[in-house]
Coordinates of C-alpha atoms and ligand atoms in Angstrom, one line a residue:
X22 CA 91.0 68.7 72.8
X23 CA 91.1 71.9 74.7
X24 CA 93.2 74.9 73.3
X25 CA 96.1 74.4 75.6
X26 CA 96.3 70.8 74.9
X27 CA 96.3 71.8 71.2
X28 CA 99.4 73.8 71.8
X29 CA 101.4 70.7 72.6
X30 CA 101.4 70.7 76.4
X31 CA 101.6 67.6 78.4
X32 CA 99.0 66.4 81.1
X33 CA 101.3 67.5 84.1
X34 CA 101.0 70.9 82.8
X35 CA 97.3 70.7 81.6
X36 CA 96.2 69.7 85.0
X37 CA 98.0 72.5 86.4
X38 CA 96.7 74.8 83.9
X39 CA 93.0 73.7 84.5
X40 CA 93.6 74.0 88.3
X41 CA 94.6 77.7 87.8
X42 CA 91.6 78.1 85.9
X43 CA 92.9 79.3 82.5
X44 CA 90.5 78.1 79.9
X45 CA 92.2 80.1 76.8
X46 CA 95.9 80.6 75.9
X47 CA 96.7 84.6 75.7
X48 CA 98.1 85.7 72.2
X49 CA 101.7 85.3 73.6
X50 CA 100.9 81.9 74.6
X51 CA 99.4 80.9 71.4
X52 CA 102.1 82.2 69.6
X53 CA 105.4 81.4 71.5
X54 CA 104.6 77.9 73.4
X55 CA 104.4 75.5 70.0
X56 CA 107.6 77.2 68.6
X57 CA 109.5 76.7 72.0
X58 CA 108.4 73.1 72.3
X59 CA 108.8 71.9 68.8
X60 CA 112.5 73.4 68.4
X61 CA 115.3 74.7 70.3
X62 CA 115.6 78.1 69.2
X63 CA 116.4 81.4 70.6
X64 CA 113.4 84.0 70.5
X65 CA 112.8 87.4 70.9
X66 CA 109.2 88.3 72.5
X67 CA 107.7 91.8 72.7
X68 CA 104.9 91.5 75.2
X69 CA 104.2 93.4 78.4
X70 CA 103.3 92.8 81.7
X71 CA 100.1 91.3 82.1
X72 CA 99.9 89.4 78.7
X73 CA 100.7 86.0 80.4
X74 CA 104.2 85.9 79.6
X75 CA 105.5 84.1 82.1
X76 CA 103.7 81.0 81.1
X77 CA 104.7 81.4 77.8
X78 CA 108.1 80.8 78.6
X79 CA 107.2 78.9 81.9
X80 CA 105.4 76.1 80.4
X81 CA 107.9 75.3 77.6
X82 CA 110.8 75.4 80.0
X83 CA 109.1 73.0 82.5
X84 CA 107.9 70.6 79.6
X85 CA 111.8 70.7 78.6
X86 CA 113.1 69.7 82.1
X87 CA 114.6 66.7 82.9
X88 CA 112.8 66.1 86.3
X89 CA 114.9 62.9 87.2
X90 CA 118.1 64.9 87.0
X91 CA 119.0 67.3 89.7
X92 CA 121.2 69.7 87.5
X93 CA 120.3 73.4 87.1
X94 CA 118.8 73.1 83.3
X95 CA 116.8 76.2 83.1
X96 CA 117.6 80.1 84.5
X97 CA 115.2 83.0 84.4
X98 CA 116.6 86.3 85.0
X99 CA 114.3 89.2 86.1
X100 CA 115.1 92.7 87.1
X101 CA 113.7 92.8 90.5
X102 CA 113.0 90.8 93.5
X103 CA 109.5 91.2 93.5
X104 CA 109.2 90.0 90.0
X105 CA 111.6 87.2 90.6
X106 CA 109.4 86.0 93.4
X107 CA 106.4 86.2 91.6
X108 CA 107.9 84.1 88.6
X109 CA 108.9 81.5 90.6
X110 CA 105.6 81.3 92.4
X111 CA 103.9 80.8 89.1
X112 CA 106.5 78.5 88.3
X113 CA 105.8 76.3 91.0
X114 CA 102.2 76.3 90.1
X115 CA 102.8 75.4 86.9
X116 CA 105.0 72.4 87.9
X117 CA 102.9 71.3 90.8
X118 CA 101.8 67.7 89.0
X119 CA 105.8 67.0 88.5
X120 CA 106.9 65.1 91.3
X121 CA 110.6 66.7 91.7
X122 CA 110.9 69.8 89.8
X123 CA 112.6 72.4 92.1
X124 CA 112.3 76.2 91.2
X125 CA 114.6 78.2 93.8
X126 CA 114.5 82.2 93.7
X127 CA 117.6 84.1 94.2
X128 CA 117.6 87.5 94.8
X129 CA 119.3 90.2 96.8
X130 CA 118.6 91.4 100.3
X131 CA 117.9 88.0 101.5
X132 CA 120.4 85.4 103.0
X133 CA 122.7 84.2 100.5
X134 CA 123.9 81.0 102.2
X135 CA 120.0 79.8 102.6
X136 CA 119.7 80.4 98.8
X137 CA 122.8 78.3 98.2
X138 CA 121.5 75.8 100.1
X139 CA 118.3 75.5 98.5
X140 CA 120.4 75.4 95.1
X141 CA 122.6 72.6 96.3
X142 CA 119.8 70.4 97.3
X143 CA 118.9 70.5 93.5
X144 CA 117.4 73.4 91.7
X145 CA 116.4 72.5 88.1
X146 CA 115.0 75.9 87.8
X147 CA 116.6 79.1 89.1
X148 CA 114.7 82.5 89.0
X149 CA 117.4 85.3 89.8
X150 CA 117.9 88.9 89.9
X151 CA 121.0 89.8 87.8
X152 CA 123.0 91.2 90.7
X153 CA 122.5 88.2 93.2
X154 CA 123.0 85.8 90.5
X155 CA 126.4 87.3 89.3
X156 CA 127.4 87.4 93.2
X157 CA 126.8 83.8 93.6
X158 CA 128.7 82.9 90.5
X159 CA 131.7 84.8 91.4
X160 CA 131.4 82.8 95.0
X161 CA 130.9 79.5 93.1
X162 CA 127.7 79.0 94.9
X163 CA 125.8 78.1 91.8
X164 CA 126.7 76.0 88.6
X165 CA 125.0 77.5 85.4
X166 CA 127.2 75.7 83.0
X167 CA 124.9 73.0 81.9
X168 CA 121.6 75.1 81.6
X169 CA 119.8 74.6 78.4
X170 CA 117.5 77.4 78.6
X171 CA 118.0 80.8 79.6
X172 CA 115.1 83.6 79.9
X173 CA 115.8 87.1 80.2
X174 CA 112.4 88.7 81.4
X175 CA 111.6 92.5 81.3
X176 CA 114.9 92.8 79.4
X177 CA 114.3 96.5 78.7
X178 CA 113.9 97.2 82.6
X179 CA 117.0 95.5 83.4
X180 CA 119.1 97.3 81.0
X181 CA 117.3 100.8 82.2
X182 CA 118.4 99.6 85.7
X183 CA 122.2 99.2 84.3
X184 CA 122.5 95.5 84.4
X185 CA 123.9 95.3 81.1
X186 CA 127.4 94.1 82.5
X187 CA 125.9 91.8 85.1
X188 CA 123.7 90.1 82.3
X189 CA 126.6 89.6 79.8
X190 CA 128.7 88.5 82.7
X191 CA 126.0 85.8 83.8
X192 CA 125.7 84.7 79.9
X193 CA 129.4 84.1 79.7
X194 CA 128.9 81.2 82.1
X195 CA 126.3 79.6 80.3
X196 CA 126.9 76.9 77.1
X197 CA 126.9 78.5 73.8
X198 CA 124.2 76.2 72.6
X199 CA 121.6 76.9 75.0
X200 CA 118.4 78.8 73.7
X201 CA 118.1 82.0 75.1
X202 CA 114.3 83.6 75.3
X203 CA 114.1 87.1 75.6
X204 CA 110.9 88.8 76.6
X205 CA 110.7 92.8 76.7
X206 CA 108.0 95.3 76.6
X207 CA 110.0 97.5 74.4
X208 CA 113.1 97.3 71.9
X209 CA 115.5 100.3 72.7
X210 CA 118.8 99.9 71.2
X211 CA 120.3 98.0 74.2
X212 CA 117.9 95.3 73.9
X213 CA 118.6 94.7 70.3
X214 CA 122.4 94.6 71.0
X215 CA 121.6 91.8 73.4
X216 CA 119.5 90.1 70.9
X217 CA 122.2 90.6 68.5
X218 CA 125.5 89.6 70.3
X219 CA 124.1 86.9 72.4
X220 CA 121.4 85.0 70.3
X221 CA 121.4 82.9 67.1
X222 CA 118.6 83.9 64.8
X223 CA 116.3 84.2 67.2
X224 CA 112.6 84.1 66.0
X225 CA 110.4 86.9 66.9
X226 CA 107.1 87.4 68.1
X227 CA 105.4 90.7 69.0
X228 CA 101.8 90.6 70.8
X229 CA 99.8 93.6 70.2
X230 CA 98.6 94.7 73.9
X231 CA 97.4 93.1 76.9
X232 CA 95.0 90.5 75.9
X233 CA 93.8 88.5 78.8
X234 CA 90.1 88.9 79.3
X235 CA 88.9 92.2 78.7
X236 CA 91.6 93.9 80.4
X237 CA 91.8 97.5 79.3
X238 CA 93.7 100.3 80.2
X239 CA 92.4 104.0 79.3
X240 CA 94.9 107.0 79.1
X241 CA 93.9 110.4 80.4
X242 CA 95.6 113.5 80.8
X243 CA 95.2 116.6 83.0
X244 CA 96.9 120.1 82.1
X245 CA 97.9 121.7 85.5
X246 CA 100.4 124.6 86.6
X247 CA 103.3 122.9 87.8
X248 CA 103.0 124.2 91.4
X249 CA 99.4 122.6 91.2
X250 CA 100.5 119.1 90.7
X251 CA 100.1 118.1 94.6
X252 CA 96.8 119.8 94.9
X253 CA 95.4 118.0 91.6
X254 CA 96.8 114.7 92.8
X255 CA 94.6 115.0 95.9
X256 CA 91.8 116.0 94.0
X257 CA 91.9 113.0 91.7
X258 CA 92.4 110.9 95.1
X259 CA 89.2 112.4 96.6
X260 CA 87.3 112.3 93.2
X261 CA 88.0 108.5 93.3
X262 CA 87.0 107.4 97.1
X263 CA 87.8 103.8 96.0
X264 CA 90.8 104.4 94.4
X265 CA 93.8 101.9 94.8
X266 CA 96.7 103.5 93.0
X267 CA 100.3 104.0 92.3
X268 CA 101.7 107.4 91.7
X269 CA 104.7 107.4 89.9
X270 CA 107.6 110.4 90.7
X271 CA 110.6 110.9 88.4
X272 CA 113.1 111.1 91.4
X273 CA 113.2 109.4 95.0
X274 CA 113.3 112.8 96.5
X275 CA 110.1 113.6 94.9
X276 CA 108.5 110.2 95.6
X277 CA 109.2 110.5 99.3
X278 CA 108.2 114.4 99.5
X279 CA 104.7 113.4 97.7
X280 CA 104.3 110.4 100.0
X281 CA 105.2 112.6 103.1
X282 CA 102.5 115.3 102.1
X283 CA 99.7 112.7 101.5
X284 CA 100.4 111.2 104.7
X285 CA 100.4 114.6 106.4
X286 CA 97.2 115.2 105.0
X287 CA 95.5 112.1 105.9
X288 CA 95.5 109.7 103.3
X289 CA 96.7 106.0 103.4
X290 CA 99.8 106.8 101.1
X291 CA 103.7 105.3 101.4
X292 CA 106.5 105.8 99.5
X293 CA 108.5 102.9 97.5
X294 CA 112.0 103.9 96.2
X295 CA 115.6 102.9 96.4
X296 CA 116.9 104.5 99.8
X297 CA 114.2 102.2 101.8
X298 CA 116.0 99.1 103.2
X299 CA 114.9 95.7 101.9
X300 CA 112.5 95.5 105.1
X301 CA 111.0 99.1 104.8
X302 CA 110.0 98.0 101.1
X303 CA 108.8 94.6 102.1
X304 CA 106.7 96.2 104.7
X305 CA 105.3 98.9 102.4
X306 CA 104.6 96.5 99.6
X307 CA 103.1 94.2 102.2
X308 CA 100.8 96.8 103.3
X309 CA 99.7 97.7 99.9
X310 CA 98.9 94.3 99.0
X311 CA 96.6 94.1 101.9
X312 CA 95.1 97.8 101.0
X313 CA 96.0 99.2 104.0
X314 CA 97.8 101.5 101.9
X315 CA 95.5 103.1 99.3
X316 CA 98.3 105.0 97.4
X317 CA 101.7 103.8 96.6
X318 CA 104.4 106.6 95.6
X319 CA 106.8 105.0 93.6
X320 CA 109.7 105.6 91.3
X321 CA 110.3 103.4 88.5
X322 CA 112.9 101.4 89.5
X323 CA 111.3 100.5 92.9
X324 CA 107.9 100.1 91.0
X325 CA 109.1 97.3 88.7
X326 CA 107.7 93.9 89.1
X327 CA 104.8 95.3 91.8
X328 CA 102.5 92.1 91.3
X329 CA 99.2 93.5 92.5
X330 CA 96.2 92.9 90.4
X331 CA 93.5 95.0 91.1
X332 CA 95.4 98.7 91.0
X333 CA 92.6 100.9 89.5
X334 CA 94.6 103.9 88.7
X335 CA 98.4 104.7 87.7
X336 CA 99.0 108.3 88.3
X337 CA 101.8 110.0 86.7
X338 CA 102.6 112.7 89.1
X339 CA 105.2 113.7 86.3
X340 CA 106.0 111.7 82.9
X341 CA 109.3 109.7 83.1
X342 CA 112.1 110.8 81.5
X343 CA 112.3 107.7 79.3
X344 CA 109.2 107.7 76.9
X345 CA 109.3 104.0 77.0
X346 CA 108.7 103.9 80.6
X347 CA 105.6 105.1 80.4
X348 CA 104.3 101.6 78.9
X349 CA 105.5 99.9 82.4
X350 CA 104.0 102.4 84.3
X351 CA 100.9 102.1 83.0
X352 CA 101.0 98.2 82.8
X353 CA 100.4 98.2 86.6
X354 CA 96.9 98.6 86.1
X355 CA 94.6 97.0 84.0
X356 CA 96.0 93.5 85.0
X357 CA 94.5 90.1 85.1
X358 CA 91.4 90.8 82.8
X359 CA 90.3 94.4 84.8
X360 CA 90.0 97.7 83.5
X361 CA 92.4 100.3 84.7
X362 CA 93.1 104.2 84.1
X363 CA 96.5 105.7 83.7
X364 CA 96.2 109.4 84.5
X365 CA 99.2 111.8 83.6
X366 CA 99.5 115.2 85.2
X367 CA 101.4 117.6 82.7
X368 CA 102.4 121.2 82.3
X369 CA 100.9 123.3 79.3
X370 CA 104.8 123.0 77.9
X371 CA 104.6 119.1 78.4
X372 CA 101.8 118.7 75.6
X373 CA 103.8 117.3 72.8
X374 CA 104.9 114.4 74.9
X375 CA 101.6 113.4 75.1
X376 CA 101.6 112.9 71.4
X377 CA 104.9 110.8 71.7
X378 CA 103.5 108.5 74.2
X379 CA 100.5 108.3 72.0
X380 CA 102.6 107.1 69.4
X381 CA 104.5 104.6 71.5
X382 CA 101.5 103.0 73.0
X383 CA 99.4 103.0 69.9
X384 CA 96.4 104.6 71.8
X385 CA 94.9 108.1 72.1
X386 CA 94.7 110.1 75.5
X387 CA 91.5 111.6 76.5
X388 CA 91.9 115.2 77.7
X389 CA 90.4 115.5 81.2
X390 CA 89.4 118.1 83.8
X391 CA 90.7 118.0 87.4
X392 CA 87.3 118.0 89.2
X393 CA 86.1 121.1 90.7
X394 CA 85.5 121.4 94.4
X395 CA 81.4 120.9 94.0
X396 CA 82.2 117.8 91.5
X397 CA 84.3 116.2 94.5
X398 CA 81.6 117.2 97.3
X399 CA 79.1 115.3 95.1
X400 CA 81.3 112.2 94.7
X401 CA 82.0 111.7 98.2
X402 CA 78.2 112.7 99.1
X403 CA 77.0 109.9 97.0
X404 CA 79.9 107.6 98.0
X405 CA 78.7 107.9 101.8
X406 CA 74.8 107.4 100.7
X407 CA 76.0 104.1 99.2
X408 CA 78.3 103.0 101.6
X409 CA 75.6 103.6 104.4
X410 CA 73.0 101.4 102.3
X411 CA 75.6 98.7 102.1
X412 CA 76.7 98.8 105.4
X413 CA 75.6 95.7 107.3
X414 CA 74.3 96.3 110.5
X415 CA 76.7 95.6 113.6
X416 CA 74.7 93.9 116.1
X417 CA 77.1 95.4 118.7
X418 CA 75.0 98.4 118.2
X419 CA 71.6 97.0 119.4
X420 CA 72.8 97.4 123.0
X421 CA 73.1 101.3 122.5
X422 CA 70.0 101.9 120.5
X423 CA 67.7 103.0 123.2
X424 CA 70.1 105.5 124.2
X425 CA 70.8 106.8 120.7
X426 CA 66.8 106.8 120.4
X427 CA 66.6 109.0 123.2
X428 CA 68.7 111.5 121.3
X429 CA 67.5 111.2 118.0
X430 CA 64.1 109.4 118.3
X431 CA 62.1 112.5 117.5
X432 CA 63.6 113.7 114.6
X433 CA 61.3 112.9 111.6
X434 CA 63.4 110.6 108.8
X435 CA 64.0 113.1 106.1
X436 CA 65.3 115.4 108.6
X437 CA 67.6 112.6 110.0
X438 CA 68.8 111.6 106.7
X439 CA 69.7 115.3 105.5
X440 CA 71.6 115.8 109.3
X441 CA 73.5 112.4 108.7
X442 CA 74.9 112.9 105.2
X443 CA 75.5 116.7 106.4
X444 CA 77.9 115.4 108.7
X445 CA 80.4 114.5 105.9
X446 CA 79.0 116.8 103.0
X447 CA 79.7 119.9 105.1
X448 CA 83.3 119.0 105.7
X449 CA 83.8 118.7 102.2
X450 CA 82.2 121.7 101.3
X451 CA 83.8 123.7 103.7
X452 CA 87.2 122.3 102.4
X453 CA 86.6 122.7 98.8
X454 CA 84.4 125.8 98.8
X455 CA 87.1 128.2 97.8
X456 CA 89.0 125.8 95.7
X457 CA 90.4 127.2 92.6
X458 CA 90.1 125.8 89.1
X459 CA 93.2 123.9 88.9
X460 CA 92.9 123.2 84.8
X461 CA 95.1 125.3 82.4
X462 CA 93.4 125.8 78.9
X463 CA 96.0 124.1 76.8
X464 CA 95.4 125.3 73.3
X465 CA 96.0 121.5 72.2
X466 CA 93.1 120.5 74.2
X467 CA 90.6 122.4 72.3
X468 CA 90.3 119.8 69.9
X469 CA 89.1 117.4 72.5
X470 CA 87.1 119.6 74.8
X471 CA 83.2 119.6 74.4
X472 CA 81.0 122.5 74.6
X473 CA 78.6 121.4 77.7
X474 CA 76.1 123.9 76.8
X475 CA 72.9 123.6 79.0
X476 CA 73.8 120.0 80.4
X477 CA 72.5 117.8 83.1
X478 CA 74.5 115.7 85.2
X479 CA 73.2 112.3 86.4
X480 CA 74.0 110.1 89.3
X481 CA 73.5 106.2 88.3
X482 CA 74.1 103.5 90.7
X483 CA 76.4 101.4 88.6
X484 CA 80.1 102.0 88.8
X485 CA 83.7 99.9 88.4
X486 CA 82.4 97.2 90.9
X487 CA 79.7 96.1 88.3
X488 CA 82.4 96.0 85.6
X489 CA 81.6 99.2 84.0
X490 CA 84.5 101.8 83.0
X491 CA 83.6 105.2 81.1
X492 CA 83.3 103.8 78.0
X493 CA 81.1 101.0 78.6
X494 CA 78.9 102.9 81.0
X495 CA 78.4 105.5 77.9
X496 CA 77.2 102.7 75.9
X497 CA 75.1 101.6 78.7
X498 CA 73.2 104.6 78.8
X499 CA 73.0 105.2 74.9
X500 CA 71.6 101.7 74.8
X501 CA 69.1 102.0 77.3
X502 CA 68.0 105.9 76.5
X503 CA 68.5 105.3 72.6
X504 CA 70.8 108.3 72.6
X505 CA 73.3 108.9 69.5
X506 CA 77.1 108.4 69.9
X507 CA 77.9 111.8 71.5
X508 CA 75.0 112.6 73.7
X509 CA 76.3 111.2 77.0
X510 CA 79.5 113.1 77.9
X511 CA 81.5 113.3 81.2
X512 CA 81.1 109.8 82.4
X513 CA 82.9 109.3 85.4
X514 CA 83.0 106.0 86.7
X515 CA 83.3 105.3 90.4
X516 CA 83.3 102.3 92.7
X517 CA 79.7 101.7 93.1
X518 CA 78.0 104.5 91.3
X519 CA 78.9 107.0 88.5
X520 CA 77.9 110.3 87.1
X521 CA 77.5 111.3 83.4
X522 CA 76.0 114.3 81.3
X523 CA 73.5 114.7 78.7
X524 CA 72.1 117.9 77.1
X525 CA 68.9 119.5 78.1
X526 CA 67.0 118.0 75.2
X527 CA 67.9 114.2 76.1
X528 CA 67.0 114.8 80.0
X529 CA 63.5 113.3 79.9
X530 CA 64.8 110.5 77.6
X531 CA 67.1 109.4 80.4
X532 CA 64.5 109.8 83.3
X533 CA 62.0 107.9 81.1
X534 CA 64.3 105.1 80.0
X535 CA 65.7 104.5 83.3
X536 CA 62.3 104.9 85.3
X537 CA 61.9 101.3 86.9
X538 CA 64.9 100.1 84.8
X539 CA 66.1 96.7 86.2
X540 CA 69.6 95.0 85.3
X541 CA 69.9 91.5 86.4
X542 CA 66.9 91.9 88.7
X543 CA 68.7 94.9 90.4
X544 CA 66.9 98.3 90.1
X545 CA 69.0 100.8 88.6
X546 CA 68.5 104.3 89.7
X547 CA 69.1 107.5 87.8
X548 CA 69.0 110.7 89.3
X549 CA 69.8 114.2 88.5
X550 CA 72.5 115.7 90.8
X551 CA 70.5 118.8 90.9
X552 CA 72.7 121.3 89.2
X553 CA 72.6 122.6 85.8
X554 CA 76.0 123.1 83.9
X555 CA 75.6 126.2 81.7
X556 CA 77.5 128.8 79.8
X557 CA 79.9 127.1 77.7
X558 CA 83.3 125.8 78.0
X559 CA 84.0 124.2 81.4
X560 CA 87.5 124.9 81.3
X561 CA 86.7 128.6 81.9
X562 CA 87.0 129.7 85.4
X563 CA 83.2 131.0 85.0
X564 CA 81.7 127.7 86.4
X565 CA 83.8 127.5 89.3
X566 CA 82.7 131.1 90.2
X567 CA 79.2 130.3 89.5
X568 CA 79.4 127.5 92.0
X569 CA 80.9 129.9 94.5
X570 CA 78.2 132.4 93.9
X571 CA 75.8 129.6 94.5
X572 CA 76.9 128.6 97.8
X573 CA 77.0 132.1 98.6
X574 CA 79.8 131.3 100.8
X575 CA 81.3 134.5 101.3
X576 CA 84.9 135.4 102.0
X577 CA 87.7 133.7 104.0
X578 CA 88.5 130.3 102.7
X579 CA 91.4 128.6 101.3
X580 CA 93.2 129.8 98.3
X581 CA 94.2 126.4 97.1
X582 CA 94.3 122.9 98.1
X583 CA 96.8 122.9 100.8
X584 CA 96.7 121.2 103.9
X585 CA 93.9 118.3 103.6
X586 CA 90.5 117.2 104.0
X587 CA 91.3 113.6 104.6
X588 CA 93.7 114.8 107.4
X589 CA 91.1 116.5 109.2
X590 CA 88.7 113.8 108.7
X591 CA 90.9 111.0 109.9
X592 CA 91.4 113.1 113.0
X593 CA 87.8 113.3 113.0
X594 CA 87.4 109.8 114.5
X595 CA 83.6 109.6 115.0
X596 CA 83.3 109.9 111.7
X597 CA 82.6 107.1 109.1
X598 CA 82.6 106.9 105.4
X599 CA 84.6 108.9 102.7
X600 CA 87.8 106.9 102.1
X601 CA 86.2 103.5 102.7
X602 CA 88.6 102.5 105.0
X603 CA 88.3 102.0 108.5
X604 CA 89.4 105.2 110.4
X605 CA 91.2 102.7 112.8
X606 CA 93.2 100.9 110.0
X607 CA 93.7 104.9 108.6
X608 CA 95.0 105.8 111.8
X609 CA 97.5 102.8 113.0
X610 CA 99.1 102.7 109.4
X611 CA 99.4 106.5 109.2
X612 CA 100.6 106.6 112.8
X613 CA 103.2 104.0 112.0
X614 CA 104.6 105.4 108.9
X615 CA 104.7 109.2 110.7
X616 CA 106.7 107.5 113.6
X617 CA 108.8 105.7 111.3
X618 CA 110.2 106.7 108.0
X619 CA 107.8 109.8 107.4
X620 CA 108.8 112.0 110.4
X621 CA 106.8 114.9 110.9
X622 CA 105.2 115.4 107.5
X623 CA 106.1 118.2 105.2
X624 CA 103.7 121.0 105.2
X625 CA 105.3 122.8 102.3
X626 CA 103.6 123.7 99.2
X627 CA 102.9 121.7 96.1
X628 CA 105.8 123.3 94.2
X629 CA 108.9 121.6 94.0
X630 CA 112.4 123.5 93.0
X631 CA 113.2 123.3 89.6
X632 CA 115.0 120.5 88.6
X633 CA 118.5 120.5 86.5
X634 CA 117.9 119.6 83.0
X635 CA 117.6 115.7 82.6
X636 CA 118.6 113.4 79.4
X637 CA 115.6 112.8 77.8
X638 CA 114.4 111.3 74.6
X639 CA 111.1 113.0 74.2
Ligands
LIG15 P1 102.1 87.7 83.3 O1 101.9 88.6 82.2 O2 102.7 86.6 83.2 O3 102.4 88.5 84.3 O4 100.5 87.2 83.7 C1 99.5 88.0 84.3 C2 98.5 87.5 84.8 O5 97.4 86.6 84.0 C3 98.9 86.4 85.8 O6 98.1 86.6 87.1 C4 98.8 85.0 85.3 O7 98.4 83.9 86.2 C5 97.4 85.3 84.5 N1 97.3 84.6 83.2 C6 98.3 83.8 82.6 N2 98.0 83.0 81.5 C7 96.8 83.5 81.7 C8 95.7 82.7 80.7 N3 95.8 81.9 79.6 N4 94.3 83.1 81.1 C9 94.0 83.5 82.2 N5 94.8 84.4 83.3 C10 96.0 84.0 82.8

């Protein structure tokens, strides 16, 4: 008997589960499904997005439905249109082997008459956003007086968004003897109130954390000056050329402003917030899903229900007002068995908020440093080198080869390599050579900060694409070179490669251990990045200073990160590499955005005006 069968699920569902490739029930599924199948009960389940909660309520709901009756028997209420669509698509997959279970999604911003028609044809299950559902009830387009199961999904989000009245109104049109299953990532007072007022001695289930596959989110914070947030955001993006991220801002205005600046600086970015029309939002989401947009800048409300599985980074441009919201933000990454990083940009005065978030998420943050200019140049250089190595030769190039040989044929291989990579490297170097240190020395950081002594930075040709994150990479290196727990530090995992540091006494060990080392038949190469890190704590400006001295770059240059490297690079249409996106795509999307919602691009600096004081529960 497989594990899903043991939970009491029937053949139709088991077949669908097999087709979806689920082999193990997740914790929430294991806990909720047997309870919901064996008795008519109310349930409060504390579970985050990504835990498999949709199936935890979806399977038992489907199994409870009388497929021969066309009456609406199940109602699922979810906060956003995106989530609504995501749930209904999942439910359709689950119910695939039932002949006649119809799932209809009902949400705002789409034609209400069409939705009403679908319901009229017979919808045993309706998945709805609160506002549209209330509207349909008022217009008598739907009858929910006979439902047997009502699911409130992401209840905390719905209440955050101000749907309390709508939900209670909807519930007042449902029978008293139905079962109510409430799913929520957190249990603020308002959710507890719904449970108390509208549910009958609910059973309670809590799942610790995300638990599908090896999905993990690590949490990092960066202490910067308030006016340097934007510059820091750009550096973090440049230091991760394959980043696919959601940047969270607190307000629509900040969201729009940051997205505009990123677009003006040549990044594949777009804003997602409530002031955009539904059509604009759909366009943005479509471009994000297809990765034409690499960075989505969003408000909390607009980002709810984003169902994109491979987001690599969540960047908290500012921390949210409501501490619980952090969980929802970070839950956008590390989905479906993948690992993710949630980064927080904070000012020194916000340090205590990190402690508050740590208490909520039950995990520790790692204090990290905004990379300096040279580190970014190195990342981009190796990214380019790897990209060249992995690029398949385009047969179309053949006809040009004789002409290219005419120009380059005389140059020897070494020189040619140096020249080729210099095209990109020099651009980054010029842009970043005068970049200042953006890190603020927060007293609270000190406990976490390592003294880097006389350490050496290495490059290794494995990265996130091989399933590593900074923690597992450290483990790999420690295992191969037989080093101790703290001997490998500053591991930075990129797409197809990574960097790490070891102290001088371990350099030879690393070189020896990795000499000729193979993993799964693949040669693993580890190289010194030709840069020694000396002089104690890297938080101090002296490190940046040393770099500048070494490059002997002279005067002039930028004082900070304004303007943008990428902007200049994407104008430079002949160049390749760097972002990992084709310039054509960059341009076409950038142009489209610029000529539509983004206008001419904001050239102002990174500092925003001080905001009015907010209600806050920090
Ligand atoms: P959810 O928390 O419902 O948003 O689910 C997150 C993702 O996990 C979705 O893409 C599901 O299809 C997937 N999923 C749900 N249950 C399982 C399972 N038992 N095994 C593997 N993947 C699952």
